[in-house]
Short mmCIF file of C-alpha atoms in Angstrom, two decimals:
data_model
loop_
_atom_site.label_atom_id
_atom_site.label_comp_id
_atom_site.label_asym_id
_atom_site.label_seq_id
_atom_site.Cartn_x
_atom_site.Cartn_y
_atom_site.Cartn_z
CA UNK A 141 -9.37 2.62 21.01
CA UNK A 142 -9.44 2.05 17.24
CA UNK A 143 -12.41 4.40 16.88
CA UNK A 144 -10.78 7.11 19.02
CA UNK A 145 -7.58 7.14 16.96
CA UNK A 146 -9.39 7.13 13.62
CA UNK A 147 -11.84 9.83 14.72
CA UNK A 148 -8.85 11.98 15.66
CA UNK A 149 -7.29 11.35 12.25
CA UNK A 150 -10.63 12.22 10.61
CA UNK A 151 -10.81 15.53 12.52
CA UNK A 152 -7.26 16.47 11.51
CA UNK A 153 -8.03 15.63 7.86
CA UNK A 154 -11.19 17.76 7.90
CA UNK A 155 -9.33 20.74 9.39
CA UNK A 156 -6.60 20.40 6.78
CA UNK A 157 -9.08 21.32 4.03
CA UNK A 158 -8.99 24.94 5.24
CA UNK A 159 -5.52 25.06 6.81
CA UNK A 160 -2.31 26.50 5.43
CA UNK A 161 0.51 24.34 4.07
CA UNK A 162 2.63 24.91 7.18
CA UNK A 163 -0.23 23.83 9.48
CA UNK A 164 -0.81 20.75 7.32
CA UNK A 165 2.86 19.80 7.63
CA UNK A 166 2.58 20.05 11.40
CA UNK A 167 -0.64 18.00 11.29
CA UNK A 168 1.13 15.33 9.25
CA UNK A 169 3.94 15.14 11.81
CA UNK A 170 1.57 15.03 14.80
CA UNK A 171 -0.66 12.32 13.43
CA UNK A 172 2.28 10.38 12.06
CA UNK A 173 3.73 10.34 15.57
CA UNK A 174 0.40 9.18 17.05
CA UNK A 175 -0.05 6.46 14.43
CA UNK A 176 3.51 5.18 14.95
CA UNK A 177 2.84 4.85 18.68
CA UNK A 178 -0.58 3.27 18.17
CA UNK A 179 0.74 0.73 15.65
CA UNK A 180 4.13 0.05 17.21
CA UNK A 181 2.82 -0.42 20.74
CA UNK A 182 0.20 -3.00 19.75
CA UNK A 183 0.65 -6.39 21.38
CA UNK A 184 -1.05 -9.50 19.94
CA UNK A 185 -3.86 -7.31 18.60
CA UNK A 186 -3.82 -8.76 15.05
CA UNK A 187 -3.99 -12.29 13.71
CA UNK A 188 -0.46 -12.31 12.22
CA UNK A 189 1.32 -10.79 15.21
CA UNK A 190 2.04 -14.14 16.85
CA UNK A 191 3.47 -15.51 13.60
CA UNK A 192 5.98 -12.66 13.40
CA UNK A 193 6.96 -13.13 17.03
CA UNK A 194 7.51 -16.84 16.30
CA UNK A 195 9.70 -16.03 13.28
CA UNK A 196 11.76 -13.71 15.46
CA UNK A 197 12.05 -16.28 18.25
CA UNK A 198 13.42 -19.01 15.94
CA UNK A 199 15.96 -16.64 14.40
CA UNK A 200 19.58 -17.46 15.45
CA UNK A 201 20.98 -15.03 18.02
CA UNK A 202 24.71 -15.67 17.57
CA UNK A 203 26.96 -14.52 14.74
CA UNK A 204 28.36 -18.05 14.39
CA UNK A 205 24.91 -19.26 13.38
CA UNK A 206 24.39 -16.77 10.53
CA UNK A 207 24.28 -19.57 7.95
CA UNK A 208 21.12 -20.85 9.67
CA UNK A 209 19.24 -17.69 8.67
CA UNK A 210 18.34 -19.30 5.35
CA UNK A 211 16.40 -22.02 7.21
CA UNK A 212 13.86 -19.49 8.53
CA UNK A 213 10.60 -19.98 6.56
CA UNK A 214 10.45 -16.42 5.25
CA UNK A 215 12.07 -14.30 2.52
CA UNK A 216 15.83 -13.92 2.96
CA UNK A 217 15.82 -10.15 3.33
CA UNK A 218 13.28 -10.22 6.14
CA UNK A 219 15.14 -13.11 7.78
CA UNK A 220 18.35 -11.07 7.68
CA UNK A 221 16.62 -8.10 9.33
CA UNK A 222 15.41 -10.46 12.07
CA UNK A 223 18.95 -11.79 12.49
CA UNK A 224 20.52 -8.32 12.83
CA UNK A 225 18.05 -7.23 15.51
CA UNK A 226 18.34 -10.57 17.29
CA UNK A 227 22.14 -10.17 17.46
CA UNK A 228 21.59 -6.80 19.16
CA UNK A 229 19.52 -8.54 21.84
CA UNK A 230 16.35 -6.60 21.06
CA UNK A 231 13.02 -8.07 22.18
CA UNK A 232 10.48 -9.06 19.55
CA UNK A 233 7.95 -6.38 20.46
CA UNK A 234 10.61 -3.66 20.13
CA UNK A 235 11.71 -5.14 16.81
CA UNK A 236 8.15 -4.99 15.47
CA UNK A 237 7.81 -1.45 16.83
CA UNK A 238 10.84 -0.36 14.79
CA UNK A 239 9.48 -2.01 11.62
CA UNK A 240 6.13 -0.26 12.07
CA UNK A 241 7.85 3.08 12.64
CA UNK A 242 10.01 2.70 9.52
CA UNK A 243 6.99 1.67 7.45
CA UNK A 244 4.72 4.51 8.58
CA UNK A 245 7.32 7.28 8.55
CA UNK A 246 8.52 6.36 5.07
CA UNK A 247 4.96 6.40 3.70
CA UNK A 248 4.27 9.78 5.29
CA UNK A 249 7.46 11.08 3.67
CA UNK A 250 6.46 9.77 0.22
CA UNK A 251 3.01 11.34 0.51
CA UNK A 252 4.58 14.65 1.53
CA UNK A 253 6.63 14.58 -1.67
CA UNK A 254 3.89 13.61 -4.11
CA UNK A 255 0.59 14.95 -2.74
CA UNK A 256 -0.68 18.53 -2.83
CA UNK A 257 -2.32 17.95 0.58
CA UNK A 258 -0.39 15.03 2.07
CA UNK A 259 -2.39 14.61 5.29
CA UNK A 260 -5.61 14.08 3.30
CA UNK A 261 -3.95 11.62 0.90
CA UNK A 262 -2.55 9.74 3.88
CA UNK A 263 -5.98 9.62 5.51
CA UNK A 264 -7.63 8.27 2.34
CA UNK A 265 -4.90 5.65 1.89
CA UNK A 266 -4.95 4.39 5.47
CA UNK A 267 -8.77 4.42 5.58
CA UNK A 268 -8.65 1.78 2.85
CA UNK A 269 -5.61 -0.29 3.83
CA UNK A 270 -4.42 0.38 7.39
CA UNK A 271 -5.93 -2.62 9.15
CA UNK A 272 -5.10 -5.25 6.53
CA UNK A 273 -1.70 -3.73 5.77
CA UNK A 274 0.11 -1.81 8.51
CA UNK A 275 -1.70 -3.40 11.45
CA UNK A 276 -1.57 -7.05 10.33
CA UNK A 277 0.73 -7.67 7.34
CA UNK A 278 4.04 -6.46 8.76
CA UNK A 279 6.28 -7.82 5.99
CA UNK A 280 4.11 -6.52 3.16
CA UNK A 281 3.82 -3.12 4.84
CA UNK A 282 7.61 -2.91 5.07
CA UNK A 283 8.07 -4.11 1.48
CA UNK A 284 5.58 -1.47 0.30
CA UNK A 285 7.76 1.24 1.82
CA UNK A 286 10.61 0.21 -0.47
CA UNK A 287 8.21 -0.08 -3.43
CA UNK A 288 6.96 3.46 -2.81
CA UNK A 289 10.52 4.77 -2.69
CA UNK A 290 11.13 2.98 -5.98
CA UNK A 291 8.16 4.93 -7.40
CA UNK A 292 9.79 8.17 -6.28
CA UNK A 293 12.95 7.21 -8.20
CA UNK A 294 10.81 6.03 -11.13
CA UNK A 295 9.21 9.47 -11.37
CA UNK A 296 12.67 11.05 -11.43
CA UNK A 297 13.68 8.64 -14.25
CA UNK A 298 16.25 6.94 -11.99
CA UNK A 299 15.34 3.40 -13.03
CA UNK A 300 18.47 1.73 -11.62
CA UNK A 301 17.70 3.03 -8.14
CA UNK A 302 14.04 2.10 -8.59
CA UNK A 303 15.03 -1.47 -9.50
CA UNK A 304 17.41 -1.64 -6.53
CA UNK A 305 14.63 -0.71 -4.12
CA UNK A 306 12.33 -3.24 -5.79
CA UNK A 307 15.00 -5.90 -5.27
CA UNK A 308 15.13 -5.03 -1.57
CA UNK A 309 11.32 -5.15 -1.39
CA UNK A 310 11.34 -8.56 -3.12
CA UNK A 311 13.74 -9.91 -0.49
CA UNK A 312 11.16 -8.91 2.13
CA UNK A 313 7.98 -10.05 0.36
CA UNK A 314 7.65 -12.16 -2.78
CA UNK A 315 4.73 -10.14 -4.18
CA UNK A 316 7.16 -7.29 -4.90
CA UNK A 317 8.55 -9.27 -7.84
CA UNK A 318 5.48 -8.29 -9.89
CA UNK A 319 6.61 -4.67 -9.87
CA UNK A 320 9.59 -5.58 -12.03
CA UNK A 321 6.90 -6.08 -14.69
CA UNK A 322 4.49 -3.29 -13.69
CA UNK A 323 7.00 -0.42 -13.76
CA UNK A 324 8.48 -1.14 -17.23
CA UNK A 325 4.99 -1.71 -18.66
CA UNK A 326 3.84 1.61 -17.20
CA UNK A 327 6.85 3.33 -18.74
CA UNK A 328 6.00 1.85 -22.15
CA UNK A 329 2.31 2.77 -21.80
CA UNK A 330 3.23 6.34 -20.88
CA UNK A 331 5.66 6.66 -23.79
CA UNK A 332 3.15 5.46 -26.39
CA UNK A 333 0.12 7.15 -24.77
CA UNK A 334 -2.02 4.02 -24.57
CA UNK A 335 -3.79 4.91 -21.32
CA UNK A 336 -7.29 4.72 -22.82
CA UNK A 337 -6.76 1.20 -24.26
CA UNK A 338 -5.36 0.21 -20.85
CA UNK A 339 -8.53 1.45 -19.17
CA UNK A 340 -10.69 -0.54 -21.60
CA UNK A 341 -8.57 -3.68 -21.08
CA UNK A 342 -8.92 -3.27 -17.31
CA UNK A 343 -12.71 -3.03 -17.50
CA UNK A 344 -12.80 -6.08 -19.80
CA UNK A 345 -10.72 -8.15 -17.36
CA UNK A 346 -12.96 -7.06 -14.49
CA UNK A 347 -16.09 -8.12 -16.39
CA UNK A 348 -14.49 -11.43 -17.40
CA UNK A 349 -12.99 -12.13 -13.95
CA UNK A 350 -15.73 -14.67 -12.97
CA UNK A 351 -14.63 -16.79 -15.94
CA UNK A 352 -10.84 -16.48 -15.50
CA UNK A 353 -9.20 -18.78 -12.96
CA UNK A 354 -5.57 -17.71 -12.80
CA UNK A 355 -4.71 -20.07 -9.97
CA UNK A 356 -5.82 -23.09 -12.03
CA UNK A 357 -3.94 -21.87 -15.11
CA UNK A 358 -0.72 -21.48 -13.12
CA UNK A 359 -0.89 -24.71 -11.15
CA UNK A 360 -1.83 -26.79 -14.20
CA UNK A 361 0.85 -25.37 -16.50
CA UNK A 362 3.88 -24.89 -14.24
CA UNK A 363 5.97 -27.40 -12.32
CA UNK A 364 7.09 -26.03 -8.97
CA UNK A 365 9.35 -28.96 -8.11
CA UNK A 366 12.87 -27.91 -7.13
CA UNK A 367 12.12 -24.27 -7.84
CA UNK A 368 13.64 -22.87 -4.66
CA UNK A 369 12.09 -20.76 -1.94
CA UNK A 370 10.07 -18.37 -4.10
CA UNK A 371 8.52 -21.21 -6.12
CA UNK A 372 7.58 -23.06 -2.93
CA UNK A 373 6.09 -19.87 -1.48
CA UNK A 374 4.04 -19.24 -4.62
CA UNK A 375 2.83 -22.84 -4.64
CA UNK A 376 1.73 -22.48 -1.00
CA UNK A 377 -0.24 -19.35 -1.83
CA UNK A 378 -1.88 -21.04 -4.82
CA UNK A 379 -2.85 -24.10 -2.81
CA UNK A 380 -4.46 -21.99 -0.10
CA UNK A 381 -6.58 -19.67 -2.19
CA UNK A 382 -9.02 -17.60 -0.15
CA UNK A 383 -12.67 -17.05 -0.97
CA UNK A 384 -13.27 -14.74 -3.91
CA UNK A 385 -13.16 -11.01 -3.29
CA UNK A 386 -16.56 -9.74 -2.15
CA UNK A 387 -18.72 -7.69 -4.50
CA UNK A 388 -18.47 -4.42 -2.54
CA UNK A 389 -14.66 -4.53 -2.70
CA UNK A 390 -14.81 -5.18 -6.45
CA UNK A 391 -17.20 -2.26 -6.77
CA UNK A 392 -14.70 0.00 -4.98
CA UNK A 393 -11.95 -1.15 -7.36
CA UNK A 394 -14.20 -0.44 -10.33
CA UNK A 395 -15.41 2.93 -9.01
CA UNK A 396 -11.90 4.16 -8.24
CA UNK A 397 -10.74 3.30 -11.76
CA UNK A 398 -13.71 5.11 -13.33
CA UNK A 399 -13.21 8.19 -11.13
CA UNK A 400 -9.48 8.44 -11.86
CA UNK A 401 -9.97 7.93 -15.59
CA UNK A 402 -12.53 10.70 -16.02
CA UNK A 403 -10.85 13.16 -13.65
CA UNK A 404 -7.56 12.73 -15.48
CA UNK A 405 -9.23 13.39 -18.83
CA UNK A 406 -10.88 16.49 -17.38
CA UNK A 407 -7.81 18.08 -15.82
CA UNK A 408 -4.74 16.67 -17.57
CA UNK A 409 -5.61 15.03 -20.88
CA UNK A 410 -5.43 18.28 -22.85
CA UNK A 411 -1.76 18.79 -21.84
CA UNK A 412 -2.33 22.52 -21.34
CA UNK A 413 0.50 22.80 -18.83
CA UNK A 414 0.06 26.54 -18.37
CA UNK A 415 -3.07 25.85 -16.31
CA UNK A 416 -0.99 24.43 -13.46
CA UNK A 417 1.69 25.58 -11.09
CA UNK A 418 4.54 23.72 -12.76
CA UNK A 419 5.30 21.25 -15.50
CA UNK A 420 6.87 18.72 -13.10
CA UNK A 421 3.56 18.31 -11.23
CA UNK A 422 1.74 17.51 -14.47
CA UNK A 423 4.48 15.09 -15.55
CA UNK A 424 4.39 13.21 -12.24
CA UNK A 425 0.60 13.13 -12.22
CA UNK A 426 0.60 11.59 -15.70
CA UNK A 427 3.13 8.95 -14.68
CA UNK A 428 1.17 8.09 -11.52
CA UNK A 429 -2.02 7.84 -13.58
CA UNK A 430 -0.44 5.36 -15.99
CA UNK A 431 0.96 3.34 -13.09
CA UNK A 432 -2.50 3.26 -11.54
CA UNK A 433 -4.06 1.90 -14.74
CA UNK A 434 -1.38 -0.79 -15.17
CA UNK A 435 -1.57 -1.93 -11.54
CA UNK A 436 -5.40 -1.97 -11.73
CA UNK A 437 -5.26 -4.17 -14.84
CA UNK A 438 -2.96 -6.60 -12.99
CA UNK A 439 -5.34 -6.59 -10.05
CA UNK A 440 -8.31 -7.44 -12.27
CA UNK A 441 -6.31 -10.20 -14.01
CA UNK A 442 -5.60 -11.81 -10.62
CA UNK A 443 -9.09 -11.42 -9.14
CA UNK A 444 -9.32 -15.23 -8.82
CA UNK A 445 -6.14 -15.12 -6.71
CA UNK A 446 -7.42 -12.87 -3.85
CA UNK A 447 -4.29 -12.91 -1.68
CA UNK A 448 -2.33 -11.43 -4.59
CA UNK A 449 -5.07 -9.12 -5.91
CA UNK A 450 -5.65 -7.57 -2.48
CA UNK A 451 -1.96 -6.86 -2.01
CA UNK A 452 -1.70 -5.36 -5.47
CA UNK A 453 -4.64 -3.13 -4.81
CA UNK A 454 -3.01 -1.73 -1.69
CA UNK A 455 -0.50 -0.27 -4.14
CA UNK A 456 -3.34 1.00 -6.35
CA UNK A 457 -4.96 2.60 -3.29
CA UNK A 458 -1.67 4.41 -2.66
CA UNK A 459 -1.82 5.84 -6.19
CA UNK A 460 -5.53 6.59 -5.93
CA UNK A 461 -5.02 8.56 -2.69
CA UNK A 462 -2.36 10.68 -4.41
CA UNK A 463 -4.26 11.16 -7.66
CA UNK A 464 -7.66 12.04 -6.23
CA UNK A 465 -6.31 14.76 -3.93
CA UNK A 466 -4.11 16.22 -6.67
CA UNK A 467 -7.07 16.29 -9.07
CA UNK A 468 -9.29 18.10 -6.59
CA UNK A 469 -6.47 20.54 -5.81
CA UNK A 470 -6.70 21.69 -9.46
CA UNK A 471 -10.15 23.16 -8.82
CA UNK A 472 -9.80 26.95 -8.64
CA UNK A 473 -12.92 27.76 -6.62
CA UNK A 474 -12.03 27.38 -2.95
CA UNK A 475 -15.55 26.56 -1.77
CA UNK A 476 -16.06 23.85 -4.41
CA UNK A 477 -12.67 22.33 -3.71
CA UNK A 478 -13.26 22.31 0.06
CA UNK A 479 -16.70 20.69 -0.22
CA UNK A 480 -15.37 17.94 -2.50
CA UNK A 481 -12.41 17.26 -0.20
CA UNK A 482 -14.70 17.04 2.84
CA UNK A 483 -16.98 14.64 0.94
CA UNK A 484 -14.02 12.41 -0.03
CA UNK A 485 -12.74 12.43 3.56
CA UNK A 486 -16.20 11.58 4.91
CA UNK A 487 -16.63 8.66 2.47
CA UNK A 488 -13.17 7.35 3.40
CA UNK A 489 -13.98 7.64 7.11
CA UNK A 490 -17.25 5.73 6.76
CA UNK A 491 -15.46 3.05 4.74
CA UNK A 492 -12.79 2.74 7.43
CA UNK A 493 -15.49 2.21 10.09
CA UNK A 494 -17.19 -0.48 8.02
CA UNK A 495 -13.83 -2.14 7.41
CA UNK A 496 -12.97 -2.00 11.11
CA UNK A 497 -16.27 -3.64 11.98
CA UNK A 498 -15.66 -6.36 9.39
CA UNK A 499 -12.09 -7.02 10.57
CA UNK A 500 -13.20 -7.34 14.20
CA UNK A 501 -16.15 -9.61 13.39
CA UNK A 502 -14.01 -11.84 11.15
CA UNK A 503 -11.33 -12.20 13.83
CA UNK A 504 -8.57 -10.43 11.88
CA UNK A 505 -7.98 -7.88 14.62
CA UNK A 506 -8.66 -8.19 18.34
CA UNK A 507 -9.24 -5.87 21.26
CA UNK A 508 -6.38 -3.41 21.35
CA UNK A 509 -3.64 -4.14 23.87
CA UNK A 510 -0.15 -2.77 24.28
CA UNK A 511 3.19 -4.18 25.43
CA UNK A 512 3.89 -0.89 27.24
CA UNK A 513 1.90 -2.13 30.24
CA UNK A 514 4.08 -5.22 30.36
CA UNK A 515 7.38 -3.31 30.60
CA UNK A 516 6.18 -0.23 32.54
#
């Protein structure tokens, strides 16, 4: 089932390289609808699904018990969402369906606003992150939706709204707190044009990552006693550090940073805005590029903390999927542009197949099953 859905997505992405904008918008809607159904109808097909059902089951179902929401072992915002749906008498599988729908639809909307060919950007992004994000990590997937909306406000220089959406994301998943640092740093880097030093710093941190143990530095220098929920959550993550990120994933991180850096210098570094359709596109592309470099540096700093680095790089993959398609769209020769897009789509598809095989063999996802059969 996984292979059928992704092969369909691959076919739509390939066709979009030669389709009109109106056809691509229809393609985005059609596949978005299919992916919402495929994701939302899953039933105990991923390793974290049972945990989210358990969280929903222990959530109070009466308004008089609302004060007990804070006892649920999860971020307060996500606990409150559970409580609201539980009050409405909605079953857990329907609740998780709604969360998946909100997450996927919001991401498709953001891509439609920021990508020249949104269906291809969406395909690249989900080829890298779908299984370990949307399919398994329900809270982080939902939090990312709010983070991506904050990026949309960030690009429009509406920082107060961006911070508000980050606050909502932080109430759903603790990792979102880092973006209160990443966004202001990216704004500073963009203002002072220090993208090249950022790139060099990122490469240095990547090369030094085997010798930097962030988890040890944090646990040995900070006291988490009496620090509240977020401190306890961070301590739990630090005490249950996963195995280091595998070399092929690190290579992908490195390669994507190199590709983005050189493509940006080729197409945007000269600031000759008259080469492009509009100034706003160039401005947004520059801001996304700086964000990508800052988030990549953070990822490389936290390589020894894989659970955090992997979640950060889902955000970087979002930026990469936007940037790479927008760079290629700047190529004037139709044949050259089409061939490059097809190559990028093919590489992403192969990677998604390898990732699917790994996730199944490692027990992260199981044979696909749906709750629809249970209620039909």
